[in-house]
Short mmCIF file of C-alpha atoms in Angstrom, two decimals:
data_model
loop_
_atom_site.label_atom_id
_atom_site.label_comp_id
_atom_site.label_asym_id
_atom_site.label_seq_id
_atom_site.Cartn_x
_atom_site.Cartn_y
_atom_site.Cartn_z
CA MET C 1 15.57 -108.29 39.95
CA ASN C 2 15.51 -109.63 43.50
CA ILE C 3 12.22 -108.53 45.05
CA LYS C 4 13.67 -108.93 48.53
CA ASP C 5 16.14 -106.14 47.76
CA LEU C 6 13.28 -103.72 47.15
CA TYR C 7 12.67 -103.67 50.90
CA ASP C 8 16.28 -102.82 51.73
CA LEU C 9 16.53 -99.30 53.19
CA SER C 10 20.27 -99.31 53.80
CA GLY C 11 21.88 -95.93 53.30
CA ARG C 12 18.62 -94.01 53.57
CA LYS C 13 17.76 -91.49 56.25
CA ALA C 14 14.26 -91.67 57.72
CA VAL C 15 12.79 -88.95 59.92
CA VAL C 16 10.01 -90.37 62.07
CA VAL C 17 8.01 -87.70 63.89
CA GLY C 18 6.17 -88.94 66.94
CA ALA C 19 8.74 -91.68 67.47
CA GLY C 20 8.68 -91.41 71.26
CA SER C 21 5.85 -93.89 71.76
CA GLY C 22 3.14 -95.99 70.17
CA LEU C 23 2.94 -96.32 66.41
CA GLY C 24 5.73 -93.80 65.86
CA ALA C 25 8.15 -95.85 67.94
CA ALA C 26 7.12 -99.00 66.08
CA ALA C 27 7.60 -97.27 62.73
CA ALA C 28 11.07 -96.09 63.73
CA SER C 29 12.12 -99.56 64.85
CA GLY C 30 10.76 -101.19 61.70
CA LEU C 31 12.61 -98.81 59.39
CA ALA C 32 15.84 -99.30 61.35
CA ASP C 33 15.46 -103.07 61.13
CA PHE C 34 15.51 -102.76 57.33
CA GLY C 35 18.66 -100.66 57.34
CA ALA C 36 17.50 -97.05 57.51
CA PHE C 37 19.29 -94.48 59.63
CA VAL C 38 16.46 -93.15 61.78
CA VAL C 39 15.98 -89.70 63.26
CA ALA C 40 13.50 -90.31 66.07
CA ALA C 41 11.79 -86.96 66.62
CA ASP C 42 9.23 -86.22 69.31
CA LEU C 43 8.07 -83.49 71.66
CA ASN C 44 8.80 -86.03 74.40
CA SER C 45 12.60 -86.07 74.33
CA ASP C 46 12.83 -88.90 76.86
CA GLY C 47 10.56 -91.05 74.73
CA ALA C 48 12.63 -90.35 71.63
CA GLU C 49 15.81 -91.27 73.48
CA GLU C 50 14.23 -94.52 74.65
CA THR C 51 13.30 -95.43 71.08
CA VAL C 52 16.87 -94.72 69.98
CA ARG C 53 18.19 -96.90 72.81
CA ARG C 54 16.05 -99.84 71.69
CA ILE C 55 17.08 -99.41 68.06
CA THR C 56 20.80 -99.22 68.79
CA GLU C 57 20.68 -102.15 71.19
CA SER C 58 19.18 -104.18 68.34
CA GLY C 59 22.04 -103.19 66.03
CA GLY C 60 20.31 -100.34 64.24
CA LYS C 61 21.36 -96.74 63.77
CA ALA C 62 19.38 -93.82 65.15
CA VAL C 63 19.56 -90.42 66.81
CA ALA C 64 16.96 -88.55 68.81
CA ALA C 65 15.59 -85.08 68.12
CA SER C 66 13.21 -82.86 70.04
CA LEU C 67 10.43 -81.44 67.86
CA ASP C 68 7.13 -79.64 68.41
CA VAL C 69 4.98 -80.02 65.29
CA THR C 70 2.97 -76.93 66.24
CA ASP C 71 6.09 -74.75 65.93
CA THR C 72 6.63 -73.83 62.28
CA ALA C 73 10.15 -72.50 62.82
CA ALA C 74 11.17 -75.69 64.62
CA VAL C 75 9.74 -77.87 61.85
CA ASP C 76 11.52 -75.85 59.17
CA ALA C 77 14.79 -76.05 61.10
CA CYS C 78 14.46 -79.83 61.47
CA ALA C 79 13.83 -80.21 57.75
CA ALA C 80 16.86 -78.05 56.92
CA GLU C 81 19.06 -80.06 59.28
CA HIS C 82 17.91 -83.32 57.67
CA ALA C 83 17.53 -82.10 54.10
CA ASP C 84 19.02 -85.39 52.91
CA ALA C 85 16.14 -87.44 54.38
CA GLU C 86 14.56 -89.77 51.83
CA ILE C 87 11.76 -90.92 54.14
CA LEU C 88 9.41 -88.88 56.33
CA VAL C 89 6.86 -90.55 58.59
CA VAL C 90 4.35 -88.26 60.33
CA THR C 91 2.59 -89.97 63.25
CA PRO C 92 1.70 -87.37 65.95
CA GLY C 93 -1.93 -87.40 67.01
CA TYR C 94 -4.16 -85.73 69.57
CA ASN C 95 -7.80 -86.52 70.29
CA ALA C 96 -10.40 -84.68 72.36
CA ARG C 97 -13.08 -87.35 72.79
CA ARG C 98 -16.15 -85.24 73.45
CA ARG C 99 -19.41 -84.75 71.62
CA LEU C 100 -19.34 -81.70 69.40
CA LEU C 101 -21.76 -79.72 71.56
CA ASP C 102 -19.41 -80.23 74.51
CA THR C 103 -16.24 -79.13 72.72
CA SER C 104 -14.63 -75.71 72.79
CA ASP C 105 -12.72 -73.56 70.35
CA ASP C 106 -9.56 -74.55 72.21
CA ASP C 107 -10.35 -78.25 71.65
CA PHE C 108 -10.86 -77.60 67.95
CA ASP C 109 -7.70 -75.52 67.61
CA THR C 110 -5.50 -78.09 69.40
CA VAL C 111 -6.83 -81.10 67.47
CA ILE C 112 -6.43 -79.32 64.14
CA ASP C 113 -3.03 -77.83 64.99
CA VAL C 114 -1.45 -81.14 65.99
CA ASN C 115 -3.11 -83.55 63.56
CA LEU C 116 -3.74 -81.49 60.44
CA LYS C 117 -1.57 -78.40 60.52
CA GLY C 118 1.32 -80.30 62.07
CA THR C 119 1.19 -82.75 59.17
CA TYR C 120 0.96 -79.85 56.72
CA ARG C 121 4.01 -78.15 58.22
CA LEU C 122 6.09 -81.32 57.99
CA MET C 123 4.98 -82.25 54.47
CA ARG C 124 5.69 -78.74 53.23
CA ALA C 125 9.10 -78.45 54.87
CA PHE C 126 10.48 -81.90 53.99
CA GLY C 127 8.64 -82.17 50.68
CA GLY C 128 10.48 -79.17 49.29
CA PHE C 129 13.89 -80.70 49.93
CA MET C 130 12.79 -84.07 48.56
CA ALA C 131 11.50 -82.42 45.38
CA GLU C 132 14.83 -80.62 44.92
CA ARG C 133 16.70 -83.92 45.25
CA GLY C 134 14.24 -85.73 42.98
CA LYS C 135 13.27 -88.56 45.32
CA GLY C 136 11.54 -89.29 48.57
CA SER C 137 8.69 -91.02 50.35
CA ILE C 138 6.34 -89.23 52.73
CA ILE C 139 4.03 -91.33 54.87
CA THR C 140 1.29 -89.56 56.79
CA PHE C 141 -0.89 -91.01 59.51
CA ALA C 142 -4.59 -90.48 59.11
CA SER C 143 -7.02 -92.91 60.75
CA PHE C 144 -9.94 -95.17 59.97
CA ARG C 145 -11.83 -92.33 61.63
CA ALA C 146 -11.20 -90.34 58.46
CA VAL C 147 -13.78 -92.67 56.87
CA VAL C 148 -16.12 -93.77 59.67
CA VAL C 149 -16.93 -91.95 62.90
CA GLU C 150 -18.57 -92.50 66.25
CA PRO C 151 -20.08 -89.99 68.71
CA GLY C 152 -17.30 -88.04 70.41
CA GLN C 153 -14.75 -88.42 67.61
CA GLY C 154 -15.87 -85.55 65.37
CA LEU C 155 -12.92 -83.19 65.71
CA TYR C 156 -10.38 -85.98 65.34
CA ALA C 157 -12.23 -87.46 62.36
CA ALA C 158 -12.37 -84.10 60.61
CA ALA C 159 -8.66 -83.51 61.14
CA LYS C 160 -7.71 -86.96 59.88
CA ALA C 161 -9.95 -86.64 56.84
CA GLY C 162 -8.06 -83.44 56.11
CA VAL C 163 -4.77 -85.34 56.37
CA VAL C 164 -5.99 -87.74 53.67
CA GLN C 165 -6.82 -84.87 51.32
CA LEU C 166 -3.50 -83.12 51.96
CA THR C 167 -1.74 -86.40 51.23
CA LYS C 168 -3.53 -86.86 47.93
CA THR C 169 -2.83 -83.26 46.94
CA MET C 170 0.89 -83.45 47.66
CA ALA C 171 1.10 -86.78 45.87
CA THR C 172 -0.28 -85.15 42.72
CA GLU C 173 1.91 -82.07 43.08
CA LEU C 174 5.21 -83.85 43.75
CA GLY C 175 4.80 -87.04 41.73
CA SER C 176 6.64 -85.63 38.74
CA LYS C 177 9.50 -84.71 41.08
CA GLY C 178 10.01 -88.32 42.15
CA VAL C 179 8.35 -87.93 45.55
CA ARG C 180 5.68 -90.39 46.65
CA VAL C 181 3.13 -89.45 49.34
CA ASN C 182 0.81 -91.97 50.98
CA ALA C 183 -1.46 -92.11 54.01
CA ILE C 184 -1.79 -94.94 56.49
CA LEU C 185 -5.17 -95.32 58.19
CA PRO C 186 -4.69 -97.35 61.38
CA GLY C 187 -7.63 -98.98 63.08
CA ALA C 188 -7.87 -100.00 66.72
CA PHE C 189 -4.28 -100.09 67.99
CA GLU C 190 -3.36 -100.35 71.66
CA THR C 191 -1.29 -97.19 72.20
CA PRO C 192 -1.17 -94.27 74.66
CA LEU C 193 -3.73 -92.52 72.43
CA THR C 194 -6.32 -95.22 73.19
CA THR C 195 -5.80 -95.38 76.96
CA GLN C 196 -9.19 -93.73 77.55
CA ILE C 197 -10.95 -96.49 75.61
CA LYS C 198 -9.03 -99.23 77.42
CA SER C 199 -10.22 -97.85 80.76
CA ASP C 200 -13.83 -98.67 79.79
CA PRO C 201 -14.25 -102.48 79.39
CA GLU C 202 -17.50 -102.14 77.41
CA TRP C 203 -15.98 -99.64 74.99
CA TRP C 204 -12.79 -101.69 74.65
CA GLY C 205 -14.72 -104.90 74.06
CA ALA C 206 -16.95 -103.32 71.43
CA TYR C 207 -13.89 -102.28 69.46
CA GLU C 208 -12.42 -105.74 69.82
CA GLN C 209 -15.52 -107.36 68.34
CA LYS C 210 -15.98 -104.89 65.48
CA SER C 211 -12.89 -105.81 63.47
CA ALA C 212 -12.86 -108.93 61.31
CA LEU C 213 -9.92 -110.24 63.35
CA LYS C 214 -11.84 -109.75 66.63
CA ARG C 215 -8.95 -108.16 68.48
CA TRP C 216 -6.98 -104.98 69.03
CA ALA C 217 -3.69 -104.50 67.18
CA GLN C 218 -0.29 -104.08 68.79
CA PRO C 219 2.03 -101.25 67.67
CA HIS C 220 4.53 -103.49 65.87
CA GLU C 221 1.78 -104.53 63.46
CA ILE C 222 2.00 -101.14 61.74
CA ALA C 223 5.65 -101.61 60.75
CA GLY C 224 5.08 -103.76 57.66
CA ALA C 225 2.97 -101.10 55.96
CA ILE C 226 5.54 -98.44 56.82
CA VAL C 227 8.48 -100.41 55.44
CA PHE C 228 6.56 -101.20 52.25
CA LEU C 229 5.57 -97.59 51.54
CA ALA C 230 8.99 -96.23 52.47
CA GLY C 231 11.05 -98.16 49.95
CA ASP C 232 11.30 -99.27 46.35
CA ALA C 233 8.79 -102.07 46.81
CA ALA C 234 6.14 -99.34 46.60
CA SER C 235 7.79 -97.43 43.74
CA PHE C 236 4.47 -97.10 41.85
CA VAL C 237 2.31 -96.41 44.91
CA THR C 238 1.40 -92.80 45.66
CA GLY C 239 -1.69 -90.92 46.74
CA SER C 240 -3.02 -94.07 48.40
CA GLN C 241 -4.93 -94.69 51.61
CA GLN C 242 -3.50 -97.83 53.21
CA LEU C 243 -5.92 -99.28 55.76
CA VAL C 244 -4.38 -101.23 58.63
CA ASP C 245 -7.62 -101.80 60.49
CA GLY C 246 -8.01 -105.55 60.98
CA GLY C 247 -10.95 -105.57 58.57
CA TRP C 248 -12.97 -102.97 60.51
CA LEU C 249 -14.23 -101.26 57.36
CA ALA C 250 -14.86 -104.58 55.60
CA ALA C 251 -17.49 -105.59 58.16
CA ASP C 252 -21.12 -104.50 57.67
CA GLY C 253 -22.42 -103.28 60.99
CA ARG C 254 -21.94 -104.74 64.45
CA PHE C 255 -24.21 -107.80 64.18
CA GLU C 256 -23.01 -111.21 63.00
CA PRO C 257 -25.96 -113.44 62.19
CA THR C 258 -26.04 -117.19 62.80
CA LEU C 259 -26.31 -118.80 59.38
#
């Protein structure tokens, strides 16, 4: 067996939701680079089209699709249209960075609907078709915030912790059907979702110093984990939580003593 071939995704269709920017765009490009035909889906149609343009200019194959993950009918229709998809990557995220006492029911509903229920809708819709076909890989996006929190991240952390539990549950329910389901937990990545943090130099710098690598990550650095979990190289990996956090959770506290 040639281990290199286990990373080859030629002939497989991958639906990447949230592919219009950030980590979703990087995931779409990475899968296309390894041979997958990518459906770049996003609420932002222009962003999805731009991702497709970059993929095709690099020799890959992709099409764009408009999709609102809060619309159950739209999600079900997308899954039916791409019932032959072997790979589903779920990246959409929304954060309301406010302390819990300052949040509203609308904040809670939006964060949960996009992050948690949106993931649930997609897993349910695509997972059914994958189970019928007897194969598939679903990759959800949680966050290191599913494990550790900071003031102002409560709603987001709760939603992402829920994503981890949904991922584990579907992994156990669909494993016998040949479908693998894993969660990626990104750390501090420089994306549109972290623009608010970047606007505050003290906040940005604190994040930079907390990881073991002492820096923020760039979107392309998520692609390796995506490609691994998508294909046969991860054929015995399911129900896992893959940290891509630069060693954030490996570090004990924010102080590094001089020894």
